Amino acid sequence: MRRHAALGFAALALALAPDTHAQTAVFGVARDGSGFLYENVSIPVWADLTNAGGAALGSYTVRITFDPAIIYYNGFRPGTFADPVMRTDSVGYGVLRLAGISAAGAAGFTQLGHLIFYAYGTATTPIGIEVLEASAAGTFADLLPIVTTSPGVYCGALGRWGDLDSDGDANSRDALAILTKVVGLDPGVAFNMILGDTDGDARTDTRDALILLSYAVGLEITGQRVLTVAPGGCALQSVGQVTVVPDALDLVPGQRMALRVTARDNNGVPVVLNGLNWVLDQPHIGTVDAYEQEFVAREPGTATLRAALGPGIWAEVPVIVRERRGQWHVNGRVPRGAVAMGTAAYPFWTPQQAFPLLREGDTIRVAPGIVDYDPEFDDFAPTGFLLLGDTLPDGTRPTLRDAGTCCYVASMYDYYYDAPPAAAPPAGVAGAARRRVEMRNLDIQGFDGLLYASGLSVLIMRNVRTEVRGYYGYGVDINSPTDTVDLEGVEFVADSGSTYGTAVTLEGGTFLRMVDVSVQHYGTGVYLYEGMDSIHIANSEFRG
């Protein structure tokens, strides 16, 4: 009886087990890699986990191979996944390695990035991809058993679709050449009739001529591949769609936003990005750094940004530039280098990204979890702000953590705080506007100090624990007179061997309040250079 039950349960388990043979995780490079001699060509590297049984890509290591005598590695442009670590010491031999990780993971299709190659030759040559490691986010499952690869190929381009006479344009002259050929006349050797197939139906006829003439007189030719790269014999590229991430821009003046662009053929497979052009219908709103593929916001307003491979193959992105945002979102699960602009949909991965964009009184809202400071960014905040941690239901605070890359959680040095009113600070310096800082609901670890400031009027801290490092670890250091310093529910913890650090250092001012404050292992608890008009300390302890 027991044996029969065991067999029954085994059969049930087999019936319910997922069909792993039907699952695939595809890694590939563009299979129609075609470009012009002595120019750069942008080759996408991608992963598609659409059919991976719900798994999200968490980590990968891939090996790319190519012929350096025909195409030479000339750089990398990030994709929608986290920035990879790259090994490029063997590119002279045609070998390149990429490795990337993301705790949050990426489901479905994700663009790992674009390899920039410089074309030395026009011959057809393969671009290989080998997946050395791939793991799922969250479950850490090994994805290698279901990985398949889609290698690419490179060959010299024939020209551009619709530009039959190679004069750099597609116009009525090219349309006339098509009509001449259609009626049985010879248009002459100056015209490459292969380039006349502008609609991608594998023939050149009057419809192609109509598309060219429509473009020439300024009519929309949406979906037609006019002036996109015509590959050589390695592929018959037909670009069906261009997509841009993020699909909408919401910025403030001075903010830069990386743009990730993918072009796919009619089968949904990524193809090369050659000749990408950016057009903004309201140029005063901002501009695009075409080399870096970044949008730079200038003035408040709305606009439409178009990313075009040709006049008929493009994607549009709505743009809003606000005078101020008011609230900036930070989430430590966002991988470094991912698409981020400080909104709820595309949060920053560190508060430092918000600092240079702040207006007085803005809130930096930190999601639950651990947030590491990034050595790429400074800790300088030009004006006052609220740094607010979103706690979990059990009261757990977000953790801001530093591993030796930064000095303070925030610094606000202002050499103009005591200047006379008539002496305006230099352009871009807020001067007397640097007034109020609040920090709430945070666990801070590993910094040299919490806040270094001058020209600060008000500091308020609630429910904050800060654990500094080093022999000279500091907490709050304000070297100009303040109106109010109000600390409640704050813990200052230094290294147990620290004897020189100070928890709170003040130049002087009007009012200091410390309630439910704990100071441990500091050489000095509170140091007042000039004293305060009023001091209130209650329910607080100073130990060590």
mmCIF file with all atom_site columns, C-alpha atoms in Angstrom, residues 273-404:
data_model
loop_
_atom_site.group_PDB
_atom_site.id
_atom_site.type_symbol
_atom_site.label_atom_id
_atom_site.label_alt_id
_atom_site.label_comp_id
_atom_site.label_asym_id
_atom_site.label_entity_id
_atom_site.label_seq_id
_atom_site.pdbx_PDB_ins_code
_atom_site.Cartn_x
_atom_site.Cartn_y
_atom_site.Cartn_z
_atom_site.occupancy
_atom_site.B_iso_or_equiv
_atom_site.pdbx_formal_charge
_atom_site.auth_seq_id
_atom_site.auth_comp_id
_atom_site.auth_asym_id
_atom_site.auth_atom_id
_atom_site.pdbx_PDB_model_num
ATOM 1   C CA . LEU A 1 273 ? 22.217 51.158 -34.713 1.00 0.00 ? 273 LEU A CA 1
ATOM 2   C CA . ASN A 1 274 ? 23.880 53.086 -37.510 1.00 0.00 ? 274 ASN A CA 1
ATOM 3   C CA . GLY A 1 275 ? 23.210 56.719 -38.302 1.00 0.00 ? 275 GLY A CA 1
ATOM 4   C CA . LEU A 1 276 ? 20.929 57.340 -35.318 1.00 0.00 ? 276 LEU A CA 1
ATOM 5   C CA . ASN A 1 277 ? 19.636 60.925 -35.347 1.00 0.00 ? 277 ASN A CA 1
ATOM 6   C CA . TRP A 1 278 ? 17.904 62.905 -32.598 1.00 0.00 ? 278 TRP A CA 1
ATOM 7   C CA . VAL A 1 279 ? 15.372 65.660 -33.279 1.00 0.00 ? 279 VAL A CA 1
ATOM 8   C CA . LEU A 1 280 ? 13.733 67.788 -30.556 1.00 0.00 ? 280 LEU A CA 1
ATOM 9   C CA . ASP A 1 281 ? 10.774 69.860 -31.699 1.00 0.00 ? 281 ASP A CA 1
ATOM 10  C CA . GLN A 1 282 ? 11.408 72.513 -29.006 1.00 0.00 ? 282 GLN A CA 1
ATOM 11  C CA . PRO A 1 283 ? 15.197 73.036 -29.017 1.00 0.00 ? 283 PRO A CA 1
ATOM 12  C CA . HIS A 1 284 ? 15.125 75.555 -26.168 1.00 0.00 ? 284 HIS A CA 1
ATOM 13  C CA . ILE A 1 285 ? 13.851 72.814 -23.800 1.00 0.00 ? 285 ILE A CA 1
ATOM 14  C CA . GLY A 1 286 ? 17.033 70.772 -24.047 1.00 0.00 ? 286 GLY A CA 1
ATOM 15  C CA . THR A 1 287 ? 19.569 69.117 -26.267 1.00 0.00 ? 287 THR A CA 1
ATOM 16  C CA . VAL A 1 288 ? 20.930 65.650 -27.011 1.00 0.00 ? 288 VAL A CA 1
ATOM 17  C CA . ASP A 1 289 ? 24.577 64.717 -26.695 1.00 0.00 ? 289 ASP A CA 1
ATOM 18  C CA . ALA A 1 290 ? 24.564 62.338 -29.670 1.00 0.00 ? 290 ALA A CA 1
ATOM 19  C CA . TYR A 1 291 ? 27.934 60.776 -28.826 1.00 0.00 ? 291 TYR A CA 1
ATOM 20  C CA . GLU A 1 292 ? 27.002 59.977 -25.216 1.00 0.00 ? 292 GLU A CA 1
ATOM 21  C CA . GLN A 1 293 ? 23.315 59.473 -26.144 1.00 0.00 ? 293 GLN A CA 1
ATOM 22  C CA . GLU A 1 294 ? 22.216 61.677 -23.256 1.00 0.00 ? 294 GLU A CA 1
ATOM 23  C CA . PHE A 1 295 ? 19.449 64.250 -23.082 1.00 0.00 ? 295 PHE A CA 1
ATOM 24  C CA . VAL A 1 296 ? 20.393 67.457 -21.256 1.00 0.00 ? 296 VAL A CA 1
ATOM 25  C CA . ALA A 1 297 ? 17.462 69.517 -19.903 1.00 0.00 ? 297 ALA A CA 1
ATOM 26  C CA . ARG A 1 298 ? 17.746 73.284 -20.226 1.00 0.00 ? 298 ARG A CA 1
ATOM 27  C CA . GLU A 1 299 ? 14.495 75.160 -19.568 1.00 0.00 ? 299 GLU A CA 1
ATOM 28  C CA . PRO A 1 300 ? 11.056 74.270 -18.163 1.00 0.00 ? 300 PRO A CA 1
ATOM 29  C CA . GLY A 1 301 ? 8.529  73.228 -20.784 1.00 0.00 ? 301 GLY A CA 1
ATOM 30  C CA . THR A 1 302 ? 7.287  70.276 -22.840 1.00 0.00 ? 302 THR A CA 1
ATOM 31  C CA . ALA A 1 303 ? 8.608  68.808 -26.071 1.00 0.00 ? 303 ALA A CA 1
ATOM 32  C CA . THR A 1 304 ? 8.780  65.662 -28.185 1.00 0.00 ? 304 THR A CA 1
ATOM 33  C CA . LEU A 1 305 ? 12.067 63.897 -28.811 1.00 0.00 ? 305 LEU A CA 1
ATOM 34  C CA . ARG A 1 306 ? 12.444 61.694 -31.875 1.00 0.00 ? 306 ARG A CA 1
ATOM 35  C CA . ALA A 1 307 ? 15.103 58.971 -32.269 1.00 0.00 ? 307 ALA A CA 1
ATOM 36  C CA . ALA A 1 308 ? 15.351 58.120 -35.972 1.00 0.00 ? 308 ALA A CA 1
ATOM 37  C CA . LEU A 1 309 ? 17.383 55.633 -37.977 1.00 0.00 ? 309 LEU A CA 1
ATOM 38  C CA . GLY A 1 310 ? 15.818 57.195 -41.048 1.00 0.00 ? 310 GLY A CA 1
ATOM 39  C CA . PRO A 1 311 ? 12.877 59.433 -41.935 1.00 0.00 ? 311 PRO A CA 1
ATOM 40  C CA . GLY A 1 312 ? 10.482 56.460 -41.744 1.00 0.00 ? 312 GLY A CA 1
ATOM 41  C CA . ILE A 1 313 ? 11.934 54.412 -38.857 1.00 0.00 ? 313 ILE A CA 1
ATOM 42  C CA . TRP A 1 314 ? 11.725 56.287 -35.586 1.00 0.00 ? 314 TRP A CA 1
ATOM 43  C CA . ALA A 1 315 ? 10.369 56.421 -32.039 1.00 0.00 ? 315 ALA A CA 1
ATOM 44  C CA . GLU A 1 316 ? 9.073  59.447 -30.152 1.00 0.00 ? 316 GLU A CA 1
ATOM 45  C CA . VAL A 1 317 ? 9.516  60.230 -26.460 1.00 0.00 ? 317 VAL A CA 1
ATOM 46  C CA . PRO A 1 318 ? 7.490  62.909 -24.615 1.00 0.00 ? 318 PRO A CA 1
ATOM 47  C CA . VAL A 1 319 ? 9.667  65.309 -22.599 1.00 0.00 ? 319 VAL A CA 1
ATOM 48  C CA . ILE A 1 320 ? 8.720  67.334 -19.522 1.00 0.00 ? 320 ILE A CA 1
ATOM 49  C CA . VAL A 1 321 ? 11.237 69.701 -17.952 1.00 0.00 ? 321 VAL A CA 1
ATOM 50  C CA . ARG A 1 322 ? 9.956  70.987 -14.607 1.00 0.00 ? 322 ARG A CA 1
ATOM 51  C CA . GLU A 1 323 ? 11.134 74.051 -12.728 1.00 0.00 ? 323 GLU A CA 1
ATOM 52  C CA . ARG A 1 324 ? 11.532 71.735 -9.732  1.00 0.00 ? 324 ARG A CA 1
ATOM 53  C CA . ARG A 1 325 ? 10.545 68.184 -8.889  1.00 0.00 ? 325 ARG A CA 1
ATOM 54  C CA . GLY A 1 326 ? 10.010 68.464 -5.146  1.00 0.00 ? 326 GLY A CA 1
ATOM 55  C CA . GLN A 1 327 ? 10.504 64.753 -4.485  1.00 0.00 ? 327 GLN A CA 1
ATOM 56  C CA . TRP A 1 328 ? 13.348 62.461 -5.610  1.00 0.00 ? 328 TRP A CA 1
ATOM 57  C CA . HIS A 1 329 ? 13.131 58.678 -5.288  1.00 0.00 ? 329 HIS A CA 1
ATOM 58  C CA . VAL A 1 330 ? 16.065 56.412 -4.363  1.00 0.00 ? 330 VAL A CA 1
ATOM 59  C CA . ASN A 1 331 ? 16.032 52.618 -4.325  1.00 0.00 ? 331 ASN A CA 1
ATOM 60  C CA . GLY A 1 332 ? 19.111 50.536 -3.542  1.00 0.00 ? 332 GLY A CA 1
ATOM 61  C CA . ARG A 1 333 ? 17.801 47.673 -5.688  1.00 0.00 ? 333 ARG A CA 1
ATOM 62  C CA . VAL A 1 334 ? 18.386 49.727 -8.808  1.00 0.00 ? 334 VAL A CA 1
ATOM 63  C CA . PRO A 1 335 ? 21.714 48.481 -10.226 1.00 0.00 ? 335 PRO A CA 1
ATOM 64  C CA . ARG A 1 336 ? 24.514 50.951 -10.776 1.00 0.00 ? 336 ARG A CA 1
ATOM 65  C CA . GLY A 1 337 ? 24.419 52.269 -14.322 1.00 0.00 ? 337 GLY A CA 1
ATOM 66  C CA . ALA A 1 338 ? 20.761 51.440 -14.922 1.00 0.00 ? 338 ALA A CA 1
ATOM 67  C CA . VAL A 1 339 ? 18.302 53.916 -16.406 1.00 0.00 ? 339 VAL A CA 1
ATOM 68  C CA . ALA A 1 340 ? 17.519 56.322 -13.544 1.00 0.00 ? 340 ALA A CA 1
ATOM 69  C CA . MET A 1 341 ? 16.124 59.860 -13.310 1.00 0.00 ? 341 MET A CA 1
ATOM 70  C CA . GLY A 1 342 ? 14.839 60.089 -9.741  1.00 0.00 ? 342 GLY A CA 1
ATOM 71  C CA . THR A 1 343 ? 11.160 59.404 -10.427 1.00 0.00 ? 343 THR A CA 1
ATOM 72  C CA . ALA A 1 344 ? 9.088  56.640 -8.838  1.00 0.00 ? 344 ALA A CA 1
ATOM 73  C CA . ALA A 1 345 ? 9.266  54.652 -12.097 1.00 0.00 ? 345 ALA A CA 1
ATOM 74  C CA . TYR A 1 346 ? 13.022 55.225 -12.632 1.00 0.00 ? 346 TYR A CA 1
ATOM 75  C CA . PRO A 1 347 ? 14.526 55.886 -9.166  1.00 0.00 ? 347 PRO A CA 1
ATOM 76  C CA . PHE A 1 348 ? 18.159 56.758 -8.482  1.00 0.00 ? 348 PHE A CA 1
ATOM 77  C CA . TRP A 1 349 ? 20.403 54.113 -6.929  1.00 0.00 ? 349 TRP A CA 1
ATOM 78  C CA . THR A 1 350 ? 22.064 56.604 -4.519  1.00 0.00 ? 350 THR A CA 1
ATOM 79  C CA . PRO A 1 351 ? 21.005 59.949 -2.957  1.00 0.00 ? 351 PRO A CA 1
ATOM 80  C CA . GLN A 1 352 ? 24.150 61.534 -4.382  1.00 0.00 ? 352 GLN A CA 1
ATOM 81  C CA . GLN A 1 353 ? 22.543 61.590 -7.833  1.00 0.00 ? 353 GLN A CA 1
ATOM 82  C CA . ALA A 1 354 ? 19.859 63.959 -6.534  1.00 0.00 ? 354 ALA A CA 1
ATOM 83  C CA . PHE A 1 355 ? 22.180 66.355 -4.676  1.00 0.00 ? 355 PHE A CA 1
ATOM 84  C CA . PRO A 1 356 ? 23.226 68.646 -7.571  1.00 0.00 ? 356 PRO A CA 1
ATOM 85  C CA . LEU A 1 357 ? 19.602 68.925 -8.766  1.00 0.00 ? 357 LEU A CA 1
ATOM 86  C CA . LEU A 1 358 ? 18.009 69.970 -5.473  1.00 0.00 ? 358 LEU A CA 1
ATOM 87  C CA . ARG A 1 359 ? 15.912 73.037 -4.800  1.00 0.00 ? 359 ARG A CA 1
ATOM 88  C CA . GLU A 1 360 ? 15.500 74.276 -1.232  1.00 0.00 ? 360 GLU A CA 1
ATOM 89  C CA . GLY A 1 361 ? 13.019 72.032 0.585   1.00 0.00 ? 361 GLY A CA 1
ATOM 90  C CA . ASP A 1 362 ? 13.112 69.095 -1.834  1.00 0.00 ? 362 ASP A CA 1
ATOM 91  C CA . THR A 1 363 ? 12.632 65.600 -0.406  1.00 0.00 ? 363 THR A CA 1
ATOM 92  C CA . ILE A 1 364 ? 14.933 62.662 -1.168  1.00 0.00 ? 364 ILE A CA 1
ATOM 93  C CA . ARG A 1 365 ? 12.826 59.595 -0.382  1.00 0.00 ? 365 ARG A CA 1
ATOM 94  C CA . VAL A 1 366 ? 14.817 56.394 0.237   1.00 0.00 ? 366 VAL A CA 1
ATOM 95  C CA . ALA A 1 367 ? 13.022 53.055 -0.241  1.00 0.00 ? 367 ALA A CA 1
ATOM 96  C CA . PRO A 1 368 ? 13.451 50.244 2.316   1.00 0.00 ? 368 PRO A CA 1
ATOM 97  C CA . GLY A 1 369 ? 16.638 48.226 1.987   1.00 0.00 ? 369 GLY A CA 1
ATOM 98  C CA . ILE A 1 370 ? 20.350 48.988 1.745   1.00 0.00 ? 370 ILE A CA 1
ATOM 99  C CA . VAL A 1 371 ? 21.660 51.867 -0.355  1.00 0.00 ? 371 VAL A CA 1
ATOM 100 C CA . ASP A 1 372 ? 25.379 52.019 -1.126  1.00 0.00 ? 372 ASP A CA 1
ATOM 101 C CA . TYR A 1 373 ? 27.019 55.339 -1.895  1.00 0.00 ? 373 TYR A CA 1
ATOM 102 C CA . ASP A 1 374 ? 28.616 55.475 -5.329  1.00 0.00 ? 374 ASP A CA 1
ATOM 103 C CA . PRO A 1 375 ? 32.254 56.645 -5.777  1.00 0.00 ? 375 PRO A CA 1
ATOM 104 C CA . GLU A 1 376 ? 31.263 58.175 -9.121  1.00 0.00 ? 376 GLU A CA 1
ATOM 105 C CA . PHE A 1 377 ? 29.300 60.940 -7.379  1.00 0.00 ? 377 PHE A CA 1
ATOM 106 C CA . ASP A 1 378 ? 30.120 63.668 -4.843  1.00 0.00 ? 378 ASP A CA 1
ATOM 107 C CA . ASP A 1 379 ? 28.475 64.150 -1.441  1.00 0.00 ? 379 ASP A CA 1
ATOM 108 C CA . PHE A 1 380 ? 27.955 67.907 -1.954  1.00 0.00 ? 380 PHE A CA 1
ATOM 109 C CA . ALA A 1 381 ? 24.389 69.235 -1.683  1.00 0.00 ? 381 ALA A CA 1
ATOM 110 C CA . PRO A 1 382 ? 23.984 72.864 -2.850  1.00 0.00 ? 382 PRO A CA 1
ATOM 111 C CA . THR A 1 383 ? 20.914 73.657 -0.744  1.00 0.00 ? 383 THR A CA 1
ATOM 112 C CA . GLY A 1 384 ? 18.632 72.422 2.013   1.00 0.00 ? 384 GLY A CA 1
ATOM 113 C CA . PHE A 1 385 ? 16.685 69.154 1.739   1.00 0.00 ? 385 PHE A CA 1
ATOM 114 C CA . LEU A 1 386 ? 14.766 66.443 3.583   1.00 0.00 ? 386 LEU A CA 1
ATOM 115 C CA . LEU A 1 387 ? 16.429 63.020 3.496   1.00 0.00 ? 387 LEU A CA 1
ATOM 116 C CA . LEU A 1 388 ? 13.568 60.679 4.382   1.00 0.00 ? 388 LEU A CA 1
ATOM 117 C CA . GLY A 1 389 ? 13.704 56.924 4.848   1.00 0.00 ? 389 GLY A CA 1
ATOM 118 C CA . ASP A 1 390 ? 10.606 54.833 4.167   1.00 0.00 ? 390 ASP A CA 1
ATOM 119 C CA . THR A 1 391 ? 10.440 52.332 7.016   1.00 0.00 ? 391 THR A CA 1
ATOM 120 C CA . LEU A 1 392 ? 9.085  48.808 6.798   1.00 0.00 ? 392 LEU A CA 1
ATOM 121 C CA . PRO A 1 393 ? 5.933  47.896 8.804   1.00 0.00 ? 393 PRO A CA 1
ATOM 122 C CA . ASP A 1 394 ? 8.124  46.614 11.668  1.00 0.00 ? 394 ASP A CA 1
ATOM 123 C CA . GLY A 1 395 ? 9.945  49.958 11.836  1.00 0.00 ? 395 GLY A CA 1
ATOM 124 C CA . THR A 1 396 ? 13.112 48.836 10.052  1.00 0.00 ? 396 THR A CA 1
ATOM 125 C CA . ARG A 1 397 ? 14.841 51.839 8.556   1.00 0.00 ? 397 ARG A CA 1
ATOM 126 C CA . PRO A 1 398 ? 16.597 52.042 5.189   1.00 0.00 ? 398 PRO A CA 1
ATOM 127 C CA . THR A 1 399 ? 20.380 51.746 5.495   1.00 0.00 ? 399 THR A CA 1
ATOM 128 C CA . LEU A 1 400 ? 22.750 54.231 3.865   1.00 0.00 ? 400 LEU A CA 1
ATOM 129 C CA . ARG A 1 401 ? 26.144 52.585 3.628   1.00 0.00 ? 401 ARG A CA 1
ATOM 130 C CA . ASP A 1 402 ? 29.608 53.670 2.568   1.00 0.00 ? 402 ASP A CA 1
ATOM 131 C CA . ALA A 1 403 ? 32.636 51.471 1.988   1.00 0.00 ? 403 ALA A CA 1
ATOM 132 C CA . GLY A 1 404 ? 35.361 54.107 2.117   1.00 0.00 ? 404 GLY A CA 1
#
